[in-house]
XYZ file of C-alpha atoms in Angstrom:
763
model
C -0.008 -0.006 0.011
C 1.414 3.434 -0.887
C 0.705 6.199 1.608
C 0.775 9.820 0.409
C 3.280 12.124 2.125
C 2.019 14.076 5.129
C 0.065 16.857 3.538
C 2.302 19.819 2.702
C 4.546 20.041 5.760
C 6.929 17.147 5.240
C 6.638 16.845 1.487
C 10.064 17.740 0.230
C 12.148 15.883 2.847
C 10.224 12.781 1.743
C 10.170 13.523 -1.974
C 13.864 14.381 -2.278
C 15.815 13.587 0.850
C 14.311 10.116 1.374
C 15.656 9.177 -2.023
C 19.038 10.764 -1.713
C 19.809 11.569 1.893
C 20.709 7.955 2.628
C 23.472 8.892 0.348
C 25.957 11.582 1.727
C 34.690 18.995 -6.610
C 33.438 18.980 -9.957
C 34.434 20.385 -13.304
C 32.607 21.395 -16.464
C 32.323 19.806 -19.880
C 29.791 18.879 -22.486
C 28.856 16.042 -24.734
C 28.615 15.965 -28.503
C 27.587 13.487 -31.207
C 27.629 13.100 -34.962
C 24.701 14.580 -36.875
C 21.614 12.405 -37.365
C 20.856 10.491 -40.538
C 17.343 9.475 -39.605
C 14.258 11.256 -38.194
C 11.269 9.059 -37.412
C 8.070 9.054 -35.394
C 4.347 8.814 -35.583
C 1.688 11.201 -36.841
C -1.419 11.234 -34.643
C -4.631 13.248 -34.503
C -5.667 10.219 -34.188
C -3.453 7.925 -36.214
C -2.816 9.420 -39.691
C -2.504 6.831 -42.472
C -1.035 7.752 -45.858
C -0.068 11.253 -44.812
C 2.901 12.847 -46.548
C 5.837 13.741 -44.336
C 8.370 16.480 -45.259
C 11.282 17.993 -43.459
C 12.225 21.677 -43.957
C 14.566 24.258 -42.528
C 13.281 27.401 -40.785
C 14.515 30.663 -42.293
C 15.756 33.578 -40.157
C 12.585 35.561 -40.860
C 10.389 32.806 -39.284
C 9.197 31.317 -42.605
C 9.400 27.637 -43.471
C 11.828 27.069 -46.346
C 9.901 24.638 -48.529
C 12.159 25.314 -51.535
C 14.850 22.976 -50.318
C 13.478 19.883 -48.556
C 15.894 18.280 -46.063
C 14.724 14.751 -46.933
C 12.825 12.848 -49.596
C 9.127 12.851 -48.596
C 7.651 9.669 -47.163
C 4.171 8.439 -46.443
C 2.945 7.367 -43.024
C 2.209 3.656 -42.532
C -0.942 1.932 -41.305
C 0.121 2.631 -37.695
C 0.967 6.296 -38.465
C 4.739 5.789 -38.308
C 7.275 7.326 -40.680
C 11.018 7.450 -41.246
C 12.958 10.205 -42.971
C 16.577 10.147 -44.087
C 18.178 13.586 -44.026
C 20.068 14.715 -47.085
C 23.115 16.935 -47.498
C 20.969 20.087 -47.388
C 20.615 19.708 -43.616
C 23.002 21.908 -41.675
C 24.093 20.231 -38.453
C 22.779 21.813 -35.265
C 19.848 23.596 -36.920
C 16.129 23.139 -36.369
C 13.994 20.855 -38.571
C 10.334 21.627 -39.279
C 8.479 18.290 -39.709
C 5.176 18.699 -41.542
C 2.380 16.161 -42.225
C 0.086 16.965 -45.111
C -2.806 15.098 -46.643
C -2.475 13.822 -50.201
C -5.111 11.828 -52.061
C -6.024 8.718 -50.031
C -4.786 10.029 -46.649
C -7.038 8.966 -43.804
C -7.271 9.441 -40.085
C -8.625 7.261 -37.269
C -11.137 9.245 -35.205
C -9.878 9.561 -31.567
C -12.633 11.842 -30.210
C -16.280 11.076 -29.483
C -17.311 12.296 -32.961
C -15.284 13.624 -35.908
C -18.041 15.248 -37.920
C -19.709 13.422 -40.745
C -18.837 12.038 -44.201
C -21.694 12.100 -46.781
C -24.178 12.573 -43.947
C -22.881 9.604 -41.931
C -21.443 10.463 -38.494
C -17.788 9.564 -37.969
C -17.535 8.023 -34.495
C -14.726 7.057 -32.177
C -12.498 4.481 -33.840
C -13.817 5.085 -37.399
C -11.394 5.851 -40.232
C -12.259 8.691 -42.567
C -10.535 10.693 -45.375
C -8.586 13.843 -44.539
C -9.206 17.076 -46.365
C -6.470 18.032 -48.793
C -5.886 21.256 -46.803
C -4.915 19.376 -43.599
C -1.445 19.958 -42.196
C 0.161 19.445 -38.836
C 3.712 20.063 -37.735
C 6.419 19.389 -35.113
C 9.806 21.079 -34.721
C 13.015 19.313 -33.813
C 15.499 21.755 -32.239
C 18.392 19.902 -33.886
C 19.373 16.433 -35.108
C 22.497 15.501 -33.203
C 22.301 11.709 -32.816
C 22.159 8.875 -35.322
C 18.411 8.484 -34.931
C 15.835 10.836 -33.309
C 12.135 10.578 -32.659
C 9.747 13.360 -33.635
C 6.095 12.529 -33.125
C 3.594 14.885 -34.684
C 0.380 15.742 -32.820
C -1.868 18.800 -32.247
C 0.288 19.687 -29.261
C 3.497 19.706 -31.291
C 1.641 21.773 -33.929
C 0.992 24.445 -31.239
C 4.679 24.427 -30.308
C 5.678 24.772 -33.975
C 3.479 27.892 -34.362
C 5.066 29.366 -31.236
C 8.511 28.519 -32.649
C 7.904 30.428 -35.854
C 6.538 33.342 -33.829
C 9.670 33.469 -31.715
C 11.918 33.354 -34.791
C 10.024 36.332 -36.236
C 10.889 38.114 -33.029
C 14.582 37.386 -33.468
C 15.237 34.056 -31.794
C 17.432 31.366 -33.382
C 15.134 28.580 -34.798
C 16.824 25.948 -32.616
C 16.493 27.980 -29.419
C 12.922 28.894 -30.334
C 12.000 25.202 -30.822
C 13.548 24.234 -27.502
C 11.691 26.937 -25.692
C 8.311 26.339 -27.404
C 8.343 22.581 -26.862
C 9.151 23.089 -23.219
C 6.383 25.725 -22.813
C 3.614 23.505 -24.158
C 4.779 20.558 -22.039
C 4.796 22.842 -19.024
C 1.413 24.424 -19.685
C -0.406 21.125 -20.264
C 1.283 19.170 -17.504
C 3.171 16.820 -19.799
C 5.861 14.726 -18.076
C 9.145 14.789 -20.020
C 9.695 16.272 -23.495
C 6.984 17.124 -26.007
C 8.105 15.710 -29.339
C 9.297 12.270 -28.140
C 6.245 11.242 -26.166
C 5.014 7.691 -26.901
C 2.110 7.688 -29.338
C -0.771 5.439 -28.412
C -3.632 4.612 -30.764
C -6.341 5.064 -28.113
C -8.865 3.335 -30.429
C -6.841 0.101 -30.404
C -7.343 -2.191 -27.378
C -3.873 -3.784 -27.550
C -2.217 -0.366 -27.718
C -4.276 0.926 -24.799
C -3.689 -2.163 -22.623
C 0.015 -1.941 -23.188
C 0.434 1.831 -22.593
C 1.835 3.558 -19.562
C -0.048 6.089 -17.486
C 2.039 9.026 -18.778
C 1.589 7.903 -22.419
C -2.143 7.651 -21.972
C -2.183 11.057 -20.282
C -0.351 12.662 -23.219
C -2.428 11.047 -25.953
C -5.735 11.793 -24.210
C -4.752 15.445 -23.817
C -3.663 15.690 -27.476
C -7.021 14.283 -28.651
C -9.002 16.369 -26.099
C -7.420 19.673 -27.266
C -9.127 19.297 -30.626
C -12.305 17.851 -29.118
C -12.641 20.926 -26.880
C -12.333 23.244 -29.946
C -14.937 21.222 -31.856
C -17.324 21.138 -28.852
C -17.196 24.947 -28.756
C -17.908 25.171 -32.500
C -19.141 21.953 -34.130
C -19.243 23.645 -37.564
C -15.438 23.714 -37.735
C -13.553 21.231 -39.854
C -10.729 19.257 -38.269
C -8.255 21.382 -40.164
C -9.795 24.555 -38.858
C -9.891 23.156 -35.293
C -6.121 22.376 -35.349
C -5.450 25.866 -36.744
C -7.680 27.548 -34.149
C -5.946 25.713 -31.308
C -2.517 26.725 -32.505
C -3.572 30.324 -33.078
C -5.063 30.606 -29.570
C -1.757 29.523 -28.012
C 0.281 31.774 -30.298
C -1.915 34.723 -29.430
C -1.803 34.523 -25.634
C -2.113 30.929 -24.529
C -4.735 29.116 -22.496
C -6.325 29.882 -19.126
C -7.100 27.332 -16.459
C -10.762 28.356 -16.503
C -13.035 31.178 -17.548
C -15.846 33.007 -15.812
C -17.522 34.095 -19.034
C -18.096 31.702 -21.954
C -15.852 32.455 -24.924
C -14.688 30.570 -28.021
C -11.289 30.061 -26.429
C -10.811 26.710 -24.782
C -9.511 26.358 -21.189
C -7.503 23.713 -19.367
C -10.665 22.801 -17.550
C -12.538 22.226 -20.803
C -9.667 20.305 -22.334
C -9.478 17.967 -19.361
C -13.313 17.506 -19.348
C -13.010 16.285 -22.953
C -10.035 14.057 -21.993
C -12.306 12.341 -19.437
C -15.103 11.982 -22.043
C -12.675 10.370 -24.492
C -11.364 8.131 -21.757
C -14.881 6.891 -21.106
C -15.164 6.093 -24.885
C -11.821 4.255 -24.691
C -13.120 2.079 -21.854
C -16.037 0.907 -23.981
C -13.817 -0.362 -26.819
C -14.100 -4.111 -27.082
C -10.916 -5.679 -25.640
C -9.867 -2.723 -23.546
C -9.239 -3.636 -19.903
C -11.215 -0.838 -18.195
C -9.713 -1.843 -14.839
C -6.138 -1.695 -16.065
C -3.955 0.041 -13.455
C -2.340 2.432 -15.968
C -5.684 3.447 -17.445
C -7.193 3.903 -13.952
C -4.147 5.932 -12.883
C -4.462 8.200 -15.889
C -8.146 8.669 -15.169
C -7.500 9.641 -11.534
C -4.703 12.055 -12.498
C -6.804 13.783 -15.129
C -9.805 13.951 -12.782
C -7.619 15.660 -10.155
C -6.177 18.096 -12.692
C -9.634 18.982 -14.049
C -11.014 19.597 -10.516
C -7.966 21.679 -9.628
C -8.347 23.829 -12.762
C -12.073 24.344 -12.095
C -11.797 25.127 -8.396
C -8.363 26.642 -7.945
C -7.323 27.727 -11.476
C -6.447 31.099 -12.890
C -8.547 32.972 -15.492
C -5.434 34.584 -17.066
C -4.171 32.929 -20.284
C -0.621 31.606 -20.302
C 1.645 29.980 -22.883
C 3.607 28.132 -20.198
C 7.013 28.745 -18.556
C 10.454 28.141 -20.071
C 13.205 26.503 -17.902
C 16.279 28.767 -17.557
C 18.528 25.822 -18.438
C 16.562 24.453 -21.368
C 18.741 22.808 -23.952
C 21.538 21.776 -21.608
C 23.096 18.523 -22.862
C 25.480 15.772 -21.860
C 27.784 16.446 -18.886
C 26.595 20.048 -18.508
C 22.973 18.873 -18.153
C 24.035 16.140 -15.718
C 25.806 18.568 -13.417
C 22.897 21.022 -13.659
C 20.563 18.189 -12.638
C 22.586 17.375 -9.534
C 22.561 21.048 -8.585
C 18.818 21.175 -9.150
C 18.244 18.217 -6.798
C 20.582 19.702 -4.214
C 18.893 23.097 -4.320
C 15.455 21.589 -3.827
C 16.642 19.344 -1.026
C 18.262 22.310 0.694
C 15.068 24.317 0.276
C 13.039 21.527 1.845
C 12.717 23.445 5.098
C 9.480 25.352 4.831
C 9.064 28.719 6.509
C 8.001 28.993 10.156
C 4.685 30.501 9.121
C 3.987 27.651 6.657
C 4.997 25.110 9.280
C 2.700 26.648 11.837
C -0.144 26.641 9.303
C 0.561 23.016 8.440
C 0.374 22.226 12.144
C -2.948 24.076 12.342
C -4.308 22.018 9.467
C -3.116 18.818 11.083
C -4.672 19.750 14.447
C -7.864 20.879 12.794
C -7.988 17.613 10.781
C -7.729 15.698 14.019
C -10.447 17.776 15.620
C -12.731 17.643 12.573
C -12.207 13.899 12.248
C -14.486 13.617 15.262
C -16.533 16.824 15.087
C -16.847 16.636 11.288
C -18.031 13.058 11.358
C -20.656 13.998 13.894
C -22.172 16.752 11.737
C -21.810 14.546 8.663
C -23.649 11.727 10.385
C -26.415 14.191 11.338
C -26.636 15.356 7.768
C -26.810 11.706 6.660
C -29.766 11.174 9.010
C -31.536 14.103 7.319
C -30.829 12.814 3.808
C -32.060 9.332 4.786
C -35.261 10.855 6.225
C -35.727 12.830 2.952
C -35.221 9.672 0.885
C -37.885 7.876 2.907
C -40.200 10.879 2.638
C -39.799 10.838 -1.192
C -40.694 7.132 -1.247
C -43.766 7.725 1.022
C -44.941 10.557 -1.139
C -44.474 8.560 -4.372
C -46.305 5.531 -2.894
C -49.318 7.494 -1.705
C -52.108 6.827 -4.229
C -54.799 9.179 -2.786
C -53.964 11.830 -0.205
C -50.307 12.828 -0.391
C -48.519 13.237 2.952
C -47.350 16.707 4.069
C -44.731 15.308 6.449
C -42.719 12.198 7.205
C -40.627 11.111 10.153
C -37.648 8.650 10.152
C -35.408 8.007 13.163
C -36.750 11.088 14.836
C -36.082 13.400 11.908
C -39.204 15.096 10.526
C -39.399 16.123 6.908
C -41.919 18.760 5.802
C -43.251 18.241 2.262
C -44.523 21.163 0.176
C -45.536 21.340 -3.470
C -45.579 24.029 -6.136
C -47.056 22.811 -9.389
C -45.483 19.434 -10.133
C -42.404 20.008 -8.007
C -42.034 18.763 -4.418
C -39.674 20.294 -1.848
C -38.543 18.377 1.225
C -37.308 20.332 4.237
C -35.744 19.545 7.560
C -35.308 22.113 10.327
C -34.652 20.726 13.798
C -31.977 19.692 16.319
C -30.777 16.102 16.607
C -28.416 14.478 19.059
C -25.506 12.465 17.583
C -22.686 11.037 19.687
C -24.069 13.012 22.681
C -23.671 16.220 20.625
C -26.531 18.498 19.661
C -26.583 19.273 15.942
C -28.804 21.879 14.302
C -30.097 20.602 10.965
C -31.333 22.861 8.156
C -31.712 21.058 4.839
C -33.805 21.488 1.724
C -34.105 19.178 -1.258
C -36.023 19.722 -4.489
C -37.076 16.431 -5.951
C -37.068 15.179 -9.511
C -37.083 11.480 -8.535
C -39.266 8.948 -10.417
C -40.049 5.692 -8.572
C -41.681 2.565 -9.982
C -42.413 0.113 -7.201
C -44.390 -3.137 -6.729
C -45.331 -4.672 -3.370
C -47.030 -7.956 -2.596
C -48.095 -9.767 0.606
C -49.072 -13.432 0.628
C -50.309 -15.525 3.627
C -48.888 -19.039 3.426
C -50.538 -22.309 4.426
C -48.286 -22.681 7.491
C -49.427 -19.309 8.818
C -46.317 -17.403 7.732
C -46.474 -14.259 5.605
C -44.276 -13.583 2.618
C -43.609 -9.931 1.734
C -42.046 -9.062 -1.631
C -40.977 -5.612 -2.889
C -39.240 -4.634 -6.065
C -38.816 -1.611 -8.222
C -36.655 0.990 -9.924
C -35.933 4.609 -9.292
C -34.275 7.433 -11.180
C -33.271 9.864 -8.428
C -32.547 13.524 -9.036
C -32.220 15.825 -6.066
C -30.864 19.343 -5.711
C -29.933 19.983 -2.118
C -28.630 22.770 0.134
C -28.404 23.306 3.874
C -26.170 22.742 6.886
C -25.468 20.746 9.996
C -24.001 22.748 12.886
C -22.669 21.709 16.256
C -20.793 23.730 18.885
C -17.531 22.666 17.338
C -18.103 22.257 13.586
C -20.305 23.257 10.708
C -20.845 21.348 7.448
C -22.628 23.382 4.723
C -23.859 22.341 1.304
C -24.383 25.295 -0.984
C -27.254 25.845 -3.430
C -26.782 24.165 -6.800
C -25.464 20.954 -5.259
C -27.062 17.896 -6.779
C -27.396 14.099 -6.594
C -28.538 11.896 -9.426
C -28.549 8.304 -10.609
C -30.635 5.206 -10.909
C -31.267 2.199 -8.701
C -33.160 -1.112 -8.672
C -34.128 -3.183 -5.737
C -35.656 -6.555 -4.791
C -36.521 -7.838 -1.372
C -38.337 -10.890 0.014
C -38.985 -11.603 3.638
C -40.954 -14.322 5.403
C -42.353 -13.696 8.843
C -43.646 -16.406 11.150
C -45.189 -15.452 14.464
C -46.743 -17.532 17.310
C -47.812 -16.767 20.833
C -44.242 -17.154 22.157
C -41.976 -16.831 19.133
C -41.125 -14.727 16.132
C -38.997 -15.668 13.113
C -38.025 -13.619 10.063
C -35.860 -14.540 7.093
C -34.887 -12.076 4.395
C -33.089 -11.955 1.070
C -32.656 -8.629 -0.654
C -30.540 -6.712 -3.172
C -29.991 -3.108 -4.198
C -28.137 -1.917 -7.235
C -27.115 1.736 -7.792
C -25.977 2.683 -11.309
C -24.592 5.772 -13.000
C -24.793 7.796 -9.822
C -23.250 11.272 -9.604
C -22.948 13.992 -6.968
C -21.770 17.516 -7.469
C -21.541 19.298 -4.151
C -20.215 22.717 -3.109
C -19.238 22.347 0.580
C -17.742 24.080 3.524
C -16.421 22.257 6.590
C -15.291 24.582 9.329
C -14.325 24.681 12.981
C -16.645 26.891 14.961
C -14.555 27.178 18.106
C -10.917 27.773 19.040
C -8.622 30.789 18.841
C -7.757 30.354 15.172
C -10.365 28.072 13.511
C -9.512 26.351 10.232
C -11.999 25.727 7.435
C -12.143 23.960 4.088
C -14.231 25.479 1.317
C -14.509 23.825 -2.101
C -16.181 21.302 -4.398
C -16.736 17.596 -4.139
C -17.614 15.396 -7.094
C -18.600 11.756 -6.933
C -19.230 9.450 -9.902
C -20.176 5.782 -9.511
C -20.726 3.233 -12.254
C -22.091 0.479 -10.059
C -22.725 -0.292 -6.410
C -24.358 -3.652 -5.662
C -25.419 -4.804 -2.223
C -27.048 -8.124 -1.317
C -28.027 -9.310 2.125
C -29.619 -12.457 3.429
C -30.228 -13.433 7.025
C -32.478 -14.769 9.749
C -33.767 -13.432 13.059
C -35.355 -15.647 15.673
C -36.754 -14.909 19.145
C -38.607 -16.939 21.784
C -40.115 -15.848 25.041
C -41.990 -17.482 27.930
C -42.340 -16.931 31.672
C -38.988 -18.548 32.391
C -36.918 -16.369 30.063
C -36.179 -14.839 26.690
C -33.768 -15.462 23.868
C -33.066 -14.045 20.454
C -30.486 -14.627 17.704
C -29.593 -13.096 14.364
C -27.248 -14.068 11.566
C -26.624 -12.467 8.256
C -24.415 -12.454 5.156
C -23.871 -9.226 3.256
C -21.958 -8.665 0.013
C -20.983 -5.264 -1.390
C -19.413 -4.733 -4.867
C -18.188 -1.424 -6.214
C -17.065 -0.657 -9.746
C -16.027 2.673 -11.181
C -16.049 4.914 -8.134
C -14.337 8.245 -8.745
C -14.169 10.993 -6.096
C -12.568 14.430 -6.277
C -12.292 17.096 -3.621
C -10.836 20.482 -4.441
C -10.718 23.753 -2.611
C -9.047 25.999 -0.037
C -7.839 25.411 3.510
C -7.729 28.686 5.462
C -7.604 30.016 8.974
C -8.759 33.145 10.766
C -5.173 34.537 10.680
C -5.255 34.730 6.828
C -3.152 31.692 5.951
C -4.440 29.550 3.088
C -3.525 26.550 0.941
C -5.327 25.295 -2.183
C -5.313 21.581 -2.808
C -7.046 18.907 -4.887
C -7.468 15.210 -4.242
C -8.877 12.542 -6.532
C -9.321 8.862 -5.817
C -10.606 5.876 -7.779
C -11.808 2.428 -6.728
C -13.001 -0.448 -8.911
C -13.365 -4.252 -8.721
C -14.037 -4.012 -4.979
C -15.873 -7.010 -3.539
C -16.416 -7.605 0.202
C -18.507 -10.155 2.077
C -19.389 -9.669 5.726
C -20.889 -12.317 7.986
C -22.274 -11.789 11.451
C -23.968 -13.613 14.258
C -25.255 -12.513 17.663
C -27.355 -14.098 20.321
C -28.776 -13.000 23.618
C -30.635 -15.009 26.274
C -31.986 -14.409 29.723
C -33.275 -17.037 32.109
C -32.876 -18.597 35.527
C -29.104 -18.808 35.027
C -28.752 -15.097 34.206
C -27.666 -13.313 31.039
C -25.723 -14.732 28.056
C -24.499 -12.784 25.049
C -22.337 -13.564 22.076
C -21.312 -11.601 19.037
C -19.368 -12.329 15.868
C -18.696 -10.066 12.857
C -16.128 -10.554 10.104
C -15.543 -9.119 6.664
C -13.376 -10.621 3.900
C -12.568 -9.302 0.444
C -11.288 -12.760 -0.646
C -8.686 -11.026 -2.783
C -6.058 -13.053 -4.684
C -2.932 -12.146 -6.603
C -4.970 -12.401 -9.806
C -8.164 -10.760 -8.565
C -7.988 -7.672 -6.326
C -9.496 -4.198 -6.005
C -7.826 -1.552 -8.106
C -7.290 1.809 -6.453
C -5.452 5.011 -7.400
C -4.912 8.358 -5.755
C -3.778 11.797 -6.969
C -3.040 14.917 -4.863
C -2.203 18.344 -6.292
C -1.091 21.435 -4.359
C 1.342 24.374 -4.510
C 4.056 25.142 -1.982
C 6.314 28.161 -1.514
C 9.854 27.291 -0.440
C 12.571 29.622 0.740
C 15.377 29.656 -1.808
C 13.187 28.743 -4.756
C 11.958 31.720 -6.741
C 8.768 30.133 -8.060
C 5.965 28.328 -6.283
C 6.346 24.552 -6.671
C 3.402 22.673 -8.053
C 3.311 19.211 -6.440
C 1.532 16.313 -8.084
C 1.519 13.045 -6.113
C 0.071 9.882 -7.638
C -0.147 6.333 -6.387
C -1.742 3.192 -7.778
C -2.226 -0.353 -6.435
C -0.525 -2.775 -8.789
C -1.039 -6.059 -6.983
C -2.322 -7.748 -3.862
C 0.453 -6.230 -1.741
C 2.240 -3.967 -4.199
C 1.899 -0.478 -5.521
C 3.742 2.235 -7.436
C 3.813 6.004 -7.073
C 5.233 9.228 -8.427
C 5.873 12.714 -7.246
C 6.156 15.404 -9.899
C 7.466 18.860 -9.135
C 6.930 21.761 -11.603
C 8.311 25.255 -11.074
C 9.535 28.001 -13.434
C 9.153 25.630 -16.377
C 11.409 23.039 -14.730
C 10.426 19.493 -13.849
C 11.666 16.996 -11.307
C 9.852 13.615 -11.455
C 10.353 10.864 -8.944
C 8.930 7.456 -9.833
C 8.763 4.292 -7.705
C 7.590 1.158 -9.487
C 8.226 -1.404 -6.802
C 11.264 -3.484 -5.814
C 14.295 -1.585 -4.562
C 14.780 1.104 -7.221
C 13.557 4.633 -7.809
C 14.167 7.026 -10.708
C 14.426 10.768 -10.721
C 14.278 12.714 -13.982
C 14.025 16.329 -15.154
C 12.949 18.423 -18.130
C 16.304 17.977 -19.958
C 15.884 14.183 -20.181
C 18.400 13.592 -17.359
C 17.561 10.498 -15.350
C 19.020 9.241 -12.067
C 18.239 5.591 -11.217
C 19.078 4.560 -7.640
C 18.991 0.987 -6.357
C 19.277 -0.104 -2.725
C 20.942 -3.452 -2.033
C 21.465 -5.312 1.248
C 24.331 -7.765 1.895
C 25.010 -9.195 5.340
C 22.685 -6.632 6.952
C 24.644 -3.842 5.333
C 22.616 -1.526 3.053
C 24.165 0.389 0.165
C 22.888 2.707 -2.546
C 24.184 2.863 -6.111
C 23.047 4.122 -9.461
C 23.733 6.017 -12.664
C 22.831 9.297 -14.263
C 22.044 9.244 -17.951
C 21.113 11.856 -20.500
C 18.919 9.983 -22.923
C 20.626 6.626 -23.331
C 24.143 7.824 -22.600
C 25.674 7.540 -19.111
C 27.479 10.583 -17.700
C 27.849 9.687 -14.001
C 27.926 6.880 -11.442
C 26.467 7.275 -7.980
C 27.352 5.329 -4.861
C 27.663 5.645 -1.077
C 30.803 3.436 -0.809
C 32.592 6.225 1.136
C 29.750 6.834 3.557
C 28.267 9.805 1.714
C 26.549 9.676 -1.661
C 29.135 10.643 -4.249
C 28.472 11.422 -7.940
C 31.490 10.508 -10.134
C 31.260 12.170 -13.540
C 32.577 10.868 -16.851
C 35.227 13.622 -16.976
C 36.809 12.288 -13.721
C 35.385 14.957 -11.404
C 33.147 14.176 -8.464
C 30.968 15.804 -5.804
C 28.505 14.889 -3.024
C 24.848 14.803 -3.984
C 23.835 16.643 -0.829
C-alpha cells in the first residue's frame, strides 16, 4: 500500500531527501555526437494513415523554407509511423520543421467522441475517414544530433511549432525557439518529459491501450482532447480549422485554467473534461481492460487536474514557462541536474509561518475527524429521512402526505405545481452532541415500485418488494454543532438510478417470532456535485475547508440475506440473528478540491482525486442473547473478507495536487503526487514537481529502485541493495541513453563521479 506524504509540511524531505539523503569538486564539460541520418516518429490526431511527411529548414525571418526539402518525402504507414533520411541540405545543429500533409487517399482514425460526418454519416470514435487536402500538422525538432531521433507529430506539437515560428520572427534562433516552445507547451499542459518524443498510443486500439503507460495515456488523451474541446465549442469547424484555431489561440496569448464568461477560447478545464469523455469512450472499446492500473491511474490524475483547474485555477491565459537551463546537454545537463536536486533538497525546510499553518491544518483535521463526522452523520440522517419521505410521497395513491418522520427526523413536504420540496429544520443528538439541521431538497425522482403480501398455508406471511428509481435531487443546507459546521451550498445535486428486490418471510406464534430475508439493491450511473464548507466553529484560530466535491459511480451492488429468531416465555427470553452481506463497487471516482484557510489569513489550495474499482467484500455476522434462571448470556461475531487473490484484487489510485512556496526557490512549486495499487500487496507511485518551467519527477515502480528525472531528459536511477545486513545505494545518471555519472555511497556519503573524472557529493 502506498501512503501519500504528510500533507504539505513534510513533502520535500520525503520527496527528495528520502531518495538521496541515505546517500551523503566537480568540473565542467559537455557532450557531442555526430549529426543524425534518420528522423522518425508517428503522426497522430488520431493515427494518420497515408499522410505525406516532409522536413524543412526554418529561415531567419520565421518562414518555413519549402524550396529545399531536407529529406525525400515519405508516407505514413498503417500505424501512423514514418522514417525520414536527411540529405546533404541539412545543416548540423539547426532546427527541422517536420510537416504532415494530406495527399489523395490520406485517412485518419477518429480519436474523439465524434469527428463530424462524411456524406451525412457520423464519424464516430474508432472510425477511419478521409482527410481534407488542406490538412497539415507540424512538429519542430531543435536539432538532429544523434544517429536517430524521434519526432512525433500531434496537435500539441503543432501548437509548439506555431510558437517556434513566432519566436523566430521576433529574433530568436530557430533551434532556441523550438527548444523553448516545446518546453512551454509541455509545461502548460502538465506533460511529463519532453513534448516531441512522447510515446504515441492509438487510443482506439485495445492492444495499444492495454500496453500503454499512465504518462503515455495522459499525453495522448490530452492531445485528442485539445481538438475535441475546440470542436465542442464550434461543431461547424472542420478538423483542419480546429487544429489551426488551437495553434492560433496559443500563439496569441495561450490558455487559461478556467473562464468566468463563456468564450470561443478553450481552457485547461474544458480540455480535461473532454479528455475524461474520451477516456470513457476508450473504456467501452471491445478488448480494452477498463480496470487496467495504468488506465485507472491516468483517469484519476486527469480527474484531479480537471477539478484543480475548475476550483483553484487562474482565469489569465498563459503559454507556459520556459526553464532557464533548457537545452543543456550531456555532462553540462548532468551537473545542472545534480545542482537542481541539491537546491530543492536544501530548500526543503518550509518557513516558520507555513510550518505553523501546516500544524494548524493537522490539528484541525484531528479535531474535525471527530466533530466533522458527527455533523456529517447528522446530515446523513436528514438525507435518509428525505429519501424515505420521497418514497412515502410517491407511494401514496390518494392523499399525499405533508410530512414524514424517520429515526426522529421530521421532513416537511410542500408542493408548487409538479415540484415537491422536502425540508428539515430541527435539532438532533448524535454522539451526545446536539446538531442543528437545516436542509432542503427539490425532488425530480421517479419511482416505480411493486409490493405484494401473501399468507402461506403454514401461517407465515411472505412480503415481496421490487422496483426501480431514477433519483434527481438538488440539495442545500447545513449541519452545525458547537465545534463544527458542514454546509452544502445551493446548486449541489445528486442523481442516478437504482433497482431493488426484497423478499422476507415472517412467522409469528404466541411465544416466538422468526423472520428470514433476502434482498438486493443496485445503484448505477450515480453522480454527486456538491459545493461544501467544513469549518471549525470554536478555538482561537479556527480552520476551514471550502470547495467542491464530485462523486461518480458506475455500479454499487449490495445483497443481504439473514435470519432473526426470538422466543419468550415466563422462564426467560432469547433471540439470535445471523446475516451475510456482500458489497461490490465498480467505477467509483471521487474528487475534492478547494481552499484550506484560517482566521489569521493563511491559506492553501489543494485537490485530491481517488478511484476504486473491482471491490468485492462479504461480511458475515452472528449474535445471540438470552436471559433465564441462570442469568444473562450474550455472544457476538462479525467478520468481513474481500477474498482477494494475486490475480483478482480491488484496483485503487490516488492523486493529490497542491502548490508550496519554499525559501530559496523563486517560483511556487506545483506538487503532483500519484499512487496506484498494482497487486495484492504492491503499488507504485510518483511525485512530480513543476516550477519555473522546470520538472523533477520521482517514480517508484516497486522493488528496490527509484528514478528521478527532469525536463532535460536527465535521469538518475538509484538501487538499494542489502548484503550481510549492510545496506548500500548505487546508481547511474544518464542523459537519454548515454551515461554521464555513477552514484554510490561506498565512502559513507553519496558521491557522484562524472565521466570527466570529477566528483561531488549529492547533498
